[in-house]
XYZ file of C-alpha atoms in Angstrom:
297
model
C -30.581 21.576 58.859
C -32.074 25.261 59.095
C -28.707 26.144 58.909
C -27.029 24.373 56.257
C -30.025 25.402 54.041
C -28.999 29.179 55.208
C -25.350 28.565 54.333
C -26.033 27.334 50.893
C -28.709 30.309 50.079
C -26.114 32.707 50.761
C -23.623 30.899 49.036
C -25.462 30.727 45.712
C -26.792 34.695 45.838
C -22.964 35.313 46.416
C -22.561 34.202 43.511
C -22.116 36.889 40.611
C -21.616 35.394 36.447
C -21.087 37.782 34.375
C -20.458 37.583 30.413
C -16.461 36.449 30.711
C -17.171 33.701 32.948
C -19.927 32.311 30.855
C -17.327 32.404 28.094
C -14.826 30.805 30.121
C -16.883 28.138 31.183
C -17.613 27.185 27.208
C -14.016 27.685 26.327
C -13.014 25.427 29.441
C -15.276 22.978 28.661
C -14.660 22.955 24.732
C -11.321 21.977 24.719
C -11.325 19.920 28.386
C -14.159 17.932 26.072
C -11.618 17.822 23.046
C -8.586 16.358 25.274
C -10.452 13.599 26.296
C -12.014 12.908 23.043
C -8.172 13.058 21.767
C -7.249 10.894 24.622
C -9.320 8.239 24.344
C -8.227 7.680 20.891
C -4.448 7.006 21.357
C -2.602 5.357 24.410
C -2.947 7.768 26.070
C -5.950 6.798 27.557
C -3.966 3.932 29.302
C -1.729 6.397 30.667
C -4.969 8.332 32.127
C -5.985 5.133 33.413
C -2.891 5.309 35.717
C -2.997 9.226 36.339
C -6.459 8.637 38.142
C -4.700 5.567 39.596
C -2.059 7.690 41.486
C -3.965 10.222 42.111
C -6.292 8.030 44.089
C -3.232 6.745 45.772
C -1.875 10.303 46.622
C -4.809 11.131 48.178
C -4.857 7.878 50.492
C -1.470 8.760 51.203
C -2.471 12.476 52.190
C -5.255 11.037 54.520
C -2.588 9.084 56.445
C -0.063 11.490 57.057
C 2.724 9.666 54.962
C 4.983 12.281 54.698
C 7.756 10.063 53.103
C 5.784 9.099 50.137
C 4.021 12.520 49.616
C 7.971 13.893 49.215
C 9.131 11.447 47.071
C 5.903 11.945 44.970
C 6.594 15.636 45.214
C 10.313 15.529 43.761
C 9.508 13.030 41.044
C 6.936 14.958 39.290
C 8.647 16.946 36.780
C 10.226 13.526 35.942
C 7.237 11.724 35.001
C 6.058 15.290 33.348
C 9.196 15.370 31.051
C 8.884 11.207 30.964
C 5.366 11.023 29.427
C 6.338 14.403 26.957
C 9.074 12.035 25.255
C 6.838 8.576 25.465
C 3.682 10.244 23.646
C 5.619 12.385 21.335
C 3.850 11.184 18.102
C 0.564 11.387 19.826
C 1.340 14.880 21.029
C 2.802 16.173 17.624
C -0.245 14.763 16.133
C -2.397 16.687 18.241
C -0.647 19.995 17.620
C -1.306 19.184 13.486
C -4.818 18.357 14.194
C -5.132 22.285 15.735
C -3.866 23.611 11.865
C -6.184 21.438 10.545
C -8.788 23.211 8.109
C -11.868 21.185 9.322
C -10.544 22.027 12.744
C -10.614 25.531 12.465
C -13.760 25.817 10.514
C -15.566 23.760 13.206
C -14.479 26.611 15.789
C -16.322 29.464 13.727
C -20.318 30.248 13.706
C -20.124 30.207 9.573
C -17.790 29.496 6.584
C -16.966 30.504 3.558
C -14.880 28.424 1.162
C -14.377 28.130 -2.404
C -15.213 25.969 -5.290
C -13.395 22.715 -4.712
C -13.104 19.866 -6.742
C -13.129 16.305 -5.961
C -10.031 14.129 -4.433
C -10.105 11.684 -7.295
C -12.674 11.161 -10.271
C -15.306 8.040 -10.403
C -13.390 6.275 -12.734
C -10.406 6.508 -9.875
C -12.143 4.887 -7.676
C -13.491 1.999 -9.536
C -9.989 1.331 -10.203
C -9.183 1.359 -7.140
C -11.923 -1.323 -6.299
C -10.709 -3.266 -9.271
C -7.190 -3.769 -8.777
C -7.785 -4.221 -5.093
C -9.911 -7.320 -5.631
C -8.178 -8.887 -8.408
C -4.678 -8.473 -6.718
C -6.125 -10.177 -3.628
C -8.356 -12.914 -5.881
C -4.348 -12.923 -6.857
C -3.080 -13.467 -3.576
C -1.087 -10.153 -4.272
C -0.129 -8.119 -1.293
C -0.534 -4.191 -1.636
C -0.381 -1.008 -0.054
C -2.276 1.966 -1.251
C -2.362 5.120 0.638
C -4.764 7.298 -0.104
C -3.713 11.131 0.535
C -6.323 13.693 2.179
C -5.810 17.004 3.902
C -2.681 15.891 5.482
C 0.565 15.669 3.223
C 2.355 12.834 3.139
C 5.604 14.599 1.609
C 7.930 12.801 4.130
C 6.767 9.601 3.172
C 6.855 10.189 -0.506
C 10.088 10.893 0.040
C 11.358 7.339 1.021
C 10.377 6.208 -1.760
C 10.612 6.429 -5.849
C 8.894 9.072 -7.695
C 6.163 8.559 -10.318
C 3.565 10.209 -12.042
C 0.981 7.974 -13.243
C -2.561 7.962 -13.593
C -4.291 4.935 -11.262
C -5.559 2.098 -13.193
C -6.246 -1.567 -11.971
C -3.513 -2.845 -14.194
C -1.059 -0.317 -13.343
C -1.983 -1.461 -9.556
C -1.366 -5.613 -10.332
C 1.992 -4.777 -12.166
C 3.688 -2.394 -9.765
C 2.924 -4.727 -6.795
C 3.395 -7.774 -8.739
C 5.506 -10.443 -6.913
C 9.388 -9.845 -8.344
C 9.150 -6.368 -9.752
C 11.390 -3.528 -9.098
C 8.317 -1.650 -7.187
C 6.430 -4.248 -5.053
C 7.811 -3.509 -1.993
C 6.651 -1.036 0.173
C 3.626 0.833 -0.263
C 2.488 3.290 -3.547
C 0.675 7.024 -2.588
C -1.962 8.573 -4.269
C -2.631 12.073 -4.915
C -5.838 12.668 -6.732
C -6.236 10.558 -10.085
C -2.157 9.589 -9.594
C 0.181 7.571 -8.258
C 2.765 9.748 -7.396
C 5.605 7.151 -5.490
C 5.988 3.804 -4.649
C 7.672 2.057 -2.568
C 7.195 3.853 0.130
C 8.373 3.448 3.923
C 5.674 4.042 6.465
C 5.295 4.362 10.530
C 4.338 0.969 12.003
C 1.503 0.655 14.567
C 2.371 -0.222 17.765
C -0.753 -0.599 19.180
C -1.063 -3.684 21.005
C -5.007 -4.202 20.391
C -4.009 -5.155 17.052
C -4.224 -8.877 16.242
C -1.180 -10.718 16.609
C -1.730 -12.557 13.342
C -1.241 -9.521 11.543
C 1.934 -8.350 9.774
C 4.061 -6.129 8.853
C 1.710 -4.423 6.006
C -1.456 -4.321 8.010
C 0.937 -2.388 11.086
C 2.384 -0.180 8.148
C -1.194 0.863 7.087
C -2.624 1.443 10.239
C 0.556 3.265 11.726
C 0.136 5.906 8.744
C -3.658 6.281 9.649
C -2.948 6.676 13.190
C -0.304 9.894 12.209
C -2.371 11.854 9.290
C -5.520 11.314 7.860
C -5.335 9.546 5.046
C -7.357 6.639 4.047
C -4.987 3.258 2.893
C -5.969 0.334 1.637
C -4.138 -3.075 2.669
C -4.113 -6.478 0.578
C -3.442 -9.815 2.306
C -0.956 -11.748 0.451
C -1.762 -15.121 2.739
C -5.496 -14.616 2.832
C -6.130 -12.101 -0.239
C -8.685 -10.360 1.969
C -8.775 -6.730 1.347
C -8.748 -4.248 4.529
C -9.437 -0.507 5.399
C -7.368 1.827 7.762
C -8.465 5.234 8.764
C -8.122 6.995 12.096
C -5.914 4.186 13.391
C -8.784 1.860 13.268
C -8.627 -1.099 10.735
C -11.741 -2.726 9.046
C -10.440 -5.989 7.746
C -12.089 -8.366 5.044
C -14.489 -5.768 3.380
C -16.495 -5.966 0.042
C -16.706 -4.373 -3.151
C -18.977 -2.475 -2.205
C -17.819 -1.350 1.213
C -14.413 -0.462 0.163
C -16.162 1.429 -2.664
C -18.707 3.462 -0.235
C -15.459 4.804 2.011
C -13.665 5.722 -1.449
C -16.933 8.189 -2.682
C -16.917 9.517 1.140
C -13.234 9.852 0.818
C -13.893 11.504 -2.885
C -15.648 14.513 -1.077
C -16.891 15.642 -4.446
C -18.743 18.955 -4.047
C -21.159 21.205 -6.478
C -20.567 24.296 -5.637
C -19.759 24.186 -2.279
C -19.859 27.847 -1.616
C -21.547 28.295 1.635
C -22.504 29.767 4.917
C -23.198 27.457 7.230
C -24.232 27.914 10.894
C -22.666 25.773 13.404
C -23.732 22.256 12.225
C -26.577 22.972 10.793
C -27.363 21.277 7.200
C -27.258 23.308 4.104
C -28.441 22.826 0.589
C -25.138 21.840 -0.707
C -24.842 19.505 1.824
C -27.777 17.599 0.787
C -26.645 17.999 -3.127
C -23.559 16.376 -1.752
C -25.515 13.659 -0.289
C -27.632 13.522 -3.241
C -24.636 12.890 -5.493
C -23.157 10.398 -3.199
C -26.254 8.552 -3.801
C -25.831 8.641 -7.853
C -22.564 7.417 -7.438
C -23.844 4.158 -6.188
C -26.381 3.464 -7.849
């Protein structure tokens, strides 16, 4: 025992850190913490699942001397690397977008300083948006209505027909009225305007989504899972109105709930001029919240 306790001591005075390795060790664990947020969000995490699998199952096989499977495991390697490169290819491209990401970037430094912005979209944009939603699905009118962020959606606009309009909850019931040159597909909004419509999008093929859902509710949560945008789905059998962002769909919501992610999706800023320390919480960041409030009320 006298011994072991020996070996450790002089193990840990050994032991030297200086600055650099501190810095490593933040860096390491920044972005080791950052890949596994990233894969627990997409399927990758059931590809993980099997990773550990194996690797449990390697080391078995290393314990028992079985040569033959340790060289077959060996050789096939840089086929499973190059195998899972071309299966998660939208998860990995998304990853590389979220790295040019502003709010990415931003979160690395100790302070920012940004410019004046102006909201996404006014108030009266986003009780139109509320409007039209509910009477199309008190309708039983399906719609699509993504809702463009920080990420562009230029490839997607591009599948469809241009238009410049301003958003209004009449403009939303006629374009996706049953019959009409524009109902198909889904319509994408930049700011206060509708700038194309009929619109092709990604489809989700996650297999946690409910069977009973079709093609629209795949088509809005395939988009989310890819950029960041924020799209609203209509039920044409059950007129229910739904939410996708982040790949994650929030079906059947209200009025008001649909109206609460809008005014967080509004981002509208007062001078948002700022430097901010790490996360801490700044004066325009309660004005932010303040106006937020107002907006509900």
């Amino acid at each position: 025992m006298m011994g072991m306790k020996q070996f450790i001591h002089s193990y840990l005075s050994s032991l030297t850190f200086t600055y650099s390795d501190v810095l490593e060790i933040i860096i390491l664990s920044f972005v080791v913490y950052h890949i596994l947020i990233w894969i627990r969000n997409t399927r990758a995490w059931t590809l993980m699942k099997g990773i550990l699998v194996m690797i449990v199952f390697i080391f078995i096989a290393t314990l028992l001397n079985l040569d033959s499977i340790l060289f077959l495991v060996s050789k096939g390697i840089n086929a499973i690397l190059v195998a899972t490169a071309v299966i998660f290819q939208p998860e990995l491209r998304r990853a590389l977008e979220q790295l040019g990401e502003k709010k990415f970037l931003s979160s690395l430094l100790p302070f920012d300083m940004e410019k004046d912005a102006e909201e996404r979209f006014s108030d009266k944009t986003v009780n139109e948006l509320v409007k039209g939603s509910f009477e199309m699905g008190k309708a039983k009118t399906g719609a699509l209505i993504v809702l463009e962020k920080n990420t562009k959606l230029t490839e997607y606009i591009r599948t469809g027909i241009e238009l410049d309009s301003l958003v209004t909850s009449q403009l939303l019931l006629n374009i996706f009225e049953h019959n009409t040159p524009l109902h198909d597909g889904a319509i994408i909004v930049r700011g206060n305007r509708i700038i194309s419509a009929t619109c092709y999008l990604p489809l989700s093929d996650n297999m946690e989504l409910s069977k009973e859902l079709g093609t629209r509710h795949r088509a809005g949560v395939g988009i989310s899972e890819v950029t960041d945008s924020l799209t609203i789905i209509v039920s044409e059998e059950t007129g229910k109105v739904s939410i996708a962002q982040k790949g994650v769909l929030t079906r059947d919501v209200t009025p008001e709930e649909l109206k609460e992610q809008l005014v967080i999706l509004q981002d509208k800023n007062v001078n948002t001029k700022r430097f901010k320390f790490w996360k801490g919480k700044g004066k325009n960041e309660e004005n932010i919240n303040q106006n937020k409030e107002n907006i509900d009320q």
